[in-house]
mmCIF file of C-alpha atoms in Angstrom:
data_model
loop_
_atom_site.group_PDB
_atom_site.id
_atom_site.type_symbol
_atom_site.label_atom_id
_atom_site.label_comp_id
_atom_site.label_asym_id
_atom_site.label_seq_id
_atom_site.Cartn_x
_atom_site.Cartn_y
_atom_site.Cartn_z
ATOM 1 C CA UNK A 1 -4.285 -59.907 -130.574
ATOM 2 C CA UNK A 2 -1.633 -62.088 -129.234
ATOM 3 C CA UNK A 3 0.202 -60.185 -126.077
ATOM 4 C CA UNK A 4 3.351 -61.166 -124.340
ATOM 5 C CA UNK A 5 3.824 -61.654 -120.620
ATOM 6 C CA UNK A 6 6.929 -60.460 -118.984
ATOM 7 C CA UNK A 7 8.421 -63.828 -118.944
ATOM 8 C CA UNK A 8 8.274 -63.773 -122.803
ATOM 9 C CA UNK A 9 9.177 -60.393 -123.470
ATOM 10 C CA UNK A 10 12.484 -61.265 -121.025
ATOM 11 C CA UNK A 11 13.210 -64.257 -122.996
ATOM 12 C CA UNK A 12 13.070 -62.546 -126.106
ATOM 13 C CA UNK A 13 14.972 -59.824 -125.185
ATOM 14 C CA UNK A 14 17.848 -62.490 -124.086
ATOM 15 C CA UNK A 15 18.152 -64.159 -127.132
ATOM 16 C CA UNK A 16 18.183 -60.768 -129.219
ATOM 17 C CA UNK A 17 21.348 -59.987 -126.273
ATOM 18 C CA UNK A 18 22.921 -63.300 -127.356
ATOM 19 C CA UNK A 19 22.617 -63.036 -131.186
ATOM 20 C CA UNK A 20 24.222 -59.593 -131.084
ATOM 21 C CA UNK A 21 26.718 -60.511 -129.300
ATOM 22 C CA UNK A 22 27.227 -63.291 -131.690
ATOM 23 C CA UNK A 23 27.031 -61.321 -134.215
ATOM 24 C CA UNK A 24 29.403 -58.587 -132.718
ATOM 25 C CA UNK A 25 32.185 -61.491 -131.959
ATOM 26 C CA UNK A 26 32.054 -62.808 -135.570
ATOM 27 C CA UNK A 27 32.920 -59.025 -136.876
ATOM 28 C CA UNK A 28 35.788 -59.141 -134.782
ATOM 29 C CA UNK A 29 36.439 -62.831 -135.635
ATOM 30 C CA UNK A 30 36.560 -61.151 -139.248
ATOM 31 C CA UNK A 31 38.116 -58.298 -138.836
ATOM 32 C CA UNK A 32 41.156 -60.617 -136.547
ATOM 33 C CA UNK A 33 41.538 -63.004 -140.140
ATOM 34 C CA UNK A 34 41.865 -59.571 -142.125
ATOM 35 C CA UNK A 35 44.737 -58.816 -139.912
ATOM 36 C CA UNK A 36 45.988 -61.910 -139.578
ATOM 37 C CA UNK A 37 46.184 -62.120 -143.742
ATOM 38 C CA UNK A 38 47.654 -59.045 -144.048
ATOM 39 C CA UNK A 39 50.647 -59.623 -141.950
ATOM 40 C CA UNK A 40 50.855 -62.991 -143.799
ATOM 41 C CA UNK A 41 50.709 -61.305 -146.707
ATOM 42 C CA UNK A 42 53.444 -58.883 -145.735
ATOM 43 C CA UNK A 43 55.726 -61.504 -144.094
ATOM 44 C CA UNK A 44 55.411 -64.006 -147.611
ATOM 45 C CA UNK A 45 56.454 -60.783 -149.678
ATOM 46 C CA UNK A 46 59.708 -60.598 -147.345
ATOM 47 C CA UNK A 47 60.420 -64.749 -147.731
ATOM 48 C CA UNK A 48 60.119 -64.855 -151.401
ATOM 49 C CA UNK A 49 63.323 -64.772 -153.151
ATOM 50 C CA UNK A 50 66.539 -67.142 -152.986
ATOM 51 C CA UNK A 51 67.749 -67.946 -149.575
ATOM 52 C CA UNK A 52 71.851 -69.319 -148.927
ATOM 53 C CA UNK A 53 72.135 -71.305 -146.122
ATOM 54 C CA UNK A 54 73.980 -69.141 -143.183
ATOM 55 C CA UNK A 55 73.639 -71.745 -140.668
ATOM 56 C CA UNK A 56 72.412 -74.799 -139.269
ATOM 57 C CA UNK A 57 71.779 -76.254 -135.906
ATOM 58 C CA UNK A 58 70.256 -79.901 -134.730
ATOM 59 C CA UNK A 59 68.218 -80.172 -131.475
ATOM 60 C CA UNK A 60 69.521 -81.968 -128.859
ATOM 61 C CA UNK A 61 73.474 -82.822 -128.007
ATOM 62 C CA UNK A 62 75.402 -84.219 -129.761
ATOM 63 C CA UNK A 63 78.376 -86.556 -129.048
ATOM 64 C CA UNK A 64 81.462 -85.067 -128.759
ATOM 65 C CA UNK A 65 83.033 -88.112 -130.912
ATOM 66 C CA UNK A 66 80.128 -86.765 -134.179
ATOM 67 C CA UNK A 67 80.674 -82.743 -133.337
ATOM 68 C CA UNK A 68 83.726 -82.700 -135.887
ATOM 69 C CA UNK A 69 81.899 -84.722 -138.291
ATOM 70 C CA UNK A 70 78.723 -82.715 -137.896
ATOM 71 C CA UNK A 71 81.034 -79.220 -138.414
ATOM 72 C CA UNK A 72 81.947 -80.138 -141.176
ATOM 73 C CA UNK A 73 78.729 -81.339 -142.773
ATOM 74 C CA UNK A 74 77.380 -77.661 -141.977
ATOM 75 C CA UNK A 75 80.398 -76.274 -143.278
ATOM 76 C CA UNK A 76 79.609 -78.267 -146.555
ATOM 77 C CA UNK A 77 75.892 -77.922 -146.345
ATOM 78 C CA UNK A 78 76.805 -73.640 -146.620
ATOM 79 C CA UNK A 79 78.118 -74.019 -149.816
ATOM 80 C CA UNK A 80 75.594 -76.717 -151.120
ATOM 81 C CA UNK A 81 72.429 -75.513 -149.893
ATOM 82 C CA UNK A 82 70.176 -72.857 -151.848
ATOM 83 C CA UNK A 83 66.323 -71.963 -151.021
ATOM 84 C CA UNK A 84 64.668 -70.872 -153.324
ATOM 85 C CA UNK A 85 60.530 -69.486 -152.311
ATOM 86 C CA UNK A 86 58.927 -67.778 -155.217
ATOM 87 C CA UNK A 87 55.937 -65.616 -155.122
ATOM 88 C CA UNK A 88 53.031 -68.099 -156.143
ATOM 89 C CA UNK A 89 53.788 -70.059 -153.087
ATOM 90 C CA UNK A 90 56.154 -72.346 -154.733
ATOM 91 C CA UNK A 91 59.575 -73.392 -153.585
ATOM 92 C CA UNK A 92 62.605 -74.824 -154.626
ATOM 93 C CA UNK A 93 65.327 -76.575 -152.454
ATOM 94 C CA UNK A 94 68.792 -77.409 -153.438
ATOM 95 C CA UNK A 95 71.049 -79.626 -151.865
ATOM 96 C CA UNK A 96 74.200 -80.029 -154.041
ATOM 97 C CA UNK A 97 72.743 -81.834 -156.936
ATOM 98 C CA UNK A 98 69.179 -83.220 -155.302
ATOM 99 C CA UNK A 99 66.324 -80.771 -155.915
ATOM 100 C CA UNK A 100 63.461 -80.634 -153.870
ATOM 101 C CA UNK A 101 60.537 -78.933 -154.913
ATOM 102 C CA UNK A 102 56.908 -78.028 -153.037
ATOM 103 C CA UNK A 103 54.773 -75.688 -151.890
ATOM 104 C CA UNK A 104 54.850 -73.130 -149.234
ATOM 105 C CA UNK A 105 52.454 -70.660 -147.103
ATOM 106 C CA UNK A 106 52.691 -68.334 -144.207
ATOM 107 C CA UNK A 107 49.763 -68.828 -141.760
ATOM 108 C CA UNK A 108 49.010 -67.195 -137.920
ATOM 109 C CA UNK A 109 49.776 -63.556 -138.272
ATOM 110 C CA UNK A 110 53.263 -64.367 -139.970
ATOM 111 C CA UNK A 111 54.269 -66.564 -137.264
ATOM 112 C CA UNK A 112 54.366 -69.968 -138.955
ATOM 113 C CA UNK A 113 54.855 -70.881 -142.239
ATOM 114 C CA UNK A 114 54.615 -74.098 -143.561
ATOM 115 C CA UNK A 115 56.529 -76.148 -146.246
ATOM 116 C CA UNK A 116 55.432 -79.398 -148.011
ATOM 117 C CA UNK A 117 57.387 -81.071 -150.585
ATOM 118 C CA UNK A 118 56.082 -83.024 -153.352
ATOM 119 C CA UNK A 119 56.957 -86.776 -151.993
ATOM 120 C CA UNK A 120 56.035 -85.666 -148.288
ATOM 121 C CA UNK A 121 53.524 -84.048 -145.328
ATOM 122 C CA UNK A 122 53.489 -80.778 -144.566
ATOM 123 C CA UNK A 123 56.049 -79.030 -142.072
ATOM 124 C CA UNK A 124 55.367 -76.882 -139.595
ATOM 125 C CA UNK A 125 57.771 -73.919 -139.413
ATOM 126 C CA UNK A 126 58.345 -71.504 -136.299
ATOM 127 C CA UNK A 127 59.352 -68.296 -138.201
ATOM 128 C CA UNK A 128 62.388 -66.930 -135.496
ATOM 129 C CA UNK A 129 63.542 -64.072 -137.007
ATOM 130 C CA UNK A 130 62.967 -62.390 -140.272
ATOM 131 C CA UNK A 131 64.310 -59.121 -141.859
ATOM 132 C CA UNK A 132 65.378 -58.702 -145.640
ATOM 133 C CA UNK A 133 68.734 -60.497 -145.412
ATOM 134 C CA UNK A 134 68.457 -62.748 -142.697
ATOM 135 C CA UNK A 135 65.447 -65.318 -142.229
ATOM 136 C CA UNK A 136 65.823 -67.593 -139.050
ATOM 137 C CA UNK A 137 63.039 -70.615 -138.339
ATOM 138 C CA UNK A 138 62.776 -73.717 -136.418
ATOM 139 C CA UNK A 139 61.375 -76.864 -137.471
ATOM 140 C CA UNK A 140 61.177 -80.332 -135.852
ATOM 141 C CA UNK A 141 63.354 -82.976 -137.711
ATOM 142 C CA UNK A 142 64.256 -86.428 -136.632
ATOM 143 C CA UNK A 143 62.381 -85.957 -132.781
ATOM 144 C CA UNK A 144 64.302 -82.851 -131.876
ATOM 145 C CA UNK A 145 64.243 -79.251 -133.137
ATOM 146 C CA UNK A 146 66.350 -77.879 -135.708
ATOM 147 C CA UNK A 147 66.900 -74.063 -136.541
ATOM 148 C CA UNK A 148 68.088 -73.196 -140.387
ATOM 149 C CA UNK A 149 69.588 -69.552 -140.616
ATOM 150 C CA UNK A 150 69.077 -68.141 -144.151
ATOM 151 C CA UNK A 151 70.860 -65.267 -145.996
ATOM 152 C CA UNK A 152 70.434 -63.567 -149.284
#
């Protein structure tokens, strides 16, 4: 019969600690990703549907001789631009008569969601605001960051 000393019995009682803990953390790793889905689930249900652009604003100043120019391209871009972000994670973006199209998802606890068109990487979004009419989010474009204000 094979008997441990204390130094064995010590050691094995440590590494039982440690793998329970292990195991304990990777429940709540779990159980954090459950969450975390959920909420993305919940913010993608809100996001889906058509979007009209509300507003628009570059990163960064901009000189005072291109501020009238750049007015009046947002002013334009209101009436031109349409988002469209359906359901299957799909989305749709209209600029006059271009049409973009892509995929989109919602990631980190409805915090981020990210965009990638067909012909190009993915972008990372910083979700700002979001409600039923009115979805505000950041997104870096051209070295500085840019804010899009949608409405429905």
């Amino acid at each position: 019969m094979n008997t441990l000393n204390k130094h064995q019995t010590l050691k094995i009682t440590f590494l039982s600690l440690i793998m329970l803990i292990s195991i304990s953390g990777k429940a709540q790793d779990i159980k954090e990703d459950k969450k975390s889905k959920k909420a993305n689930d919940s913010v993608a249900a809100i996001i889906a549907g058509k979007w009209n652009l509300e507003d628009f604003s570059m990163g960064g100043s901009i000189p005072p001789e291109q501020k009238a120019m750049m007015d009046s391209m947002i002013v334009i871009m209101k009436q031109k631009m349409f988002f469209d972000f359906d359901k299957s994670g799909k989305f749709d973006f209209k600029v006059d008569e271009k049409d973009s199209k892509g995929t989109w998802r919602v990631a980190l606890g409805g915090t981020i969601f990210y965009t990638k068109e067909e012909t190009k990487g993915e972008d990372k979004c910083t979700i700002l605001k979001l409600t039923k009419n009115l979805f505000s989010f950041q997104i870096e474009m051209d070295g500085g960051i840019s804010t899009f204000t949608l409405s429905r």
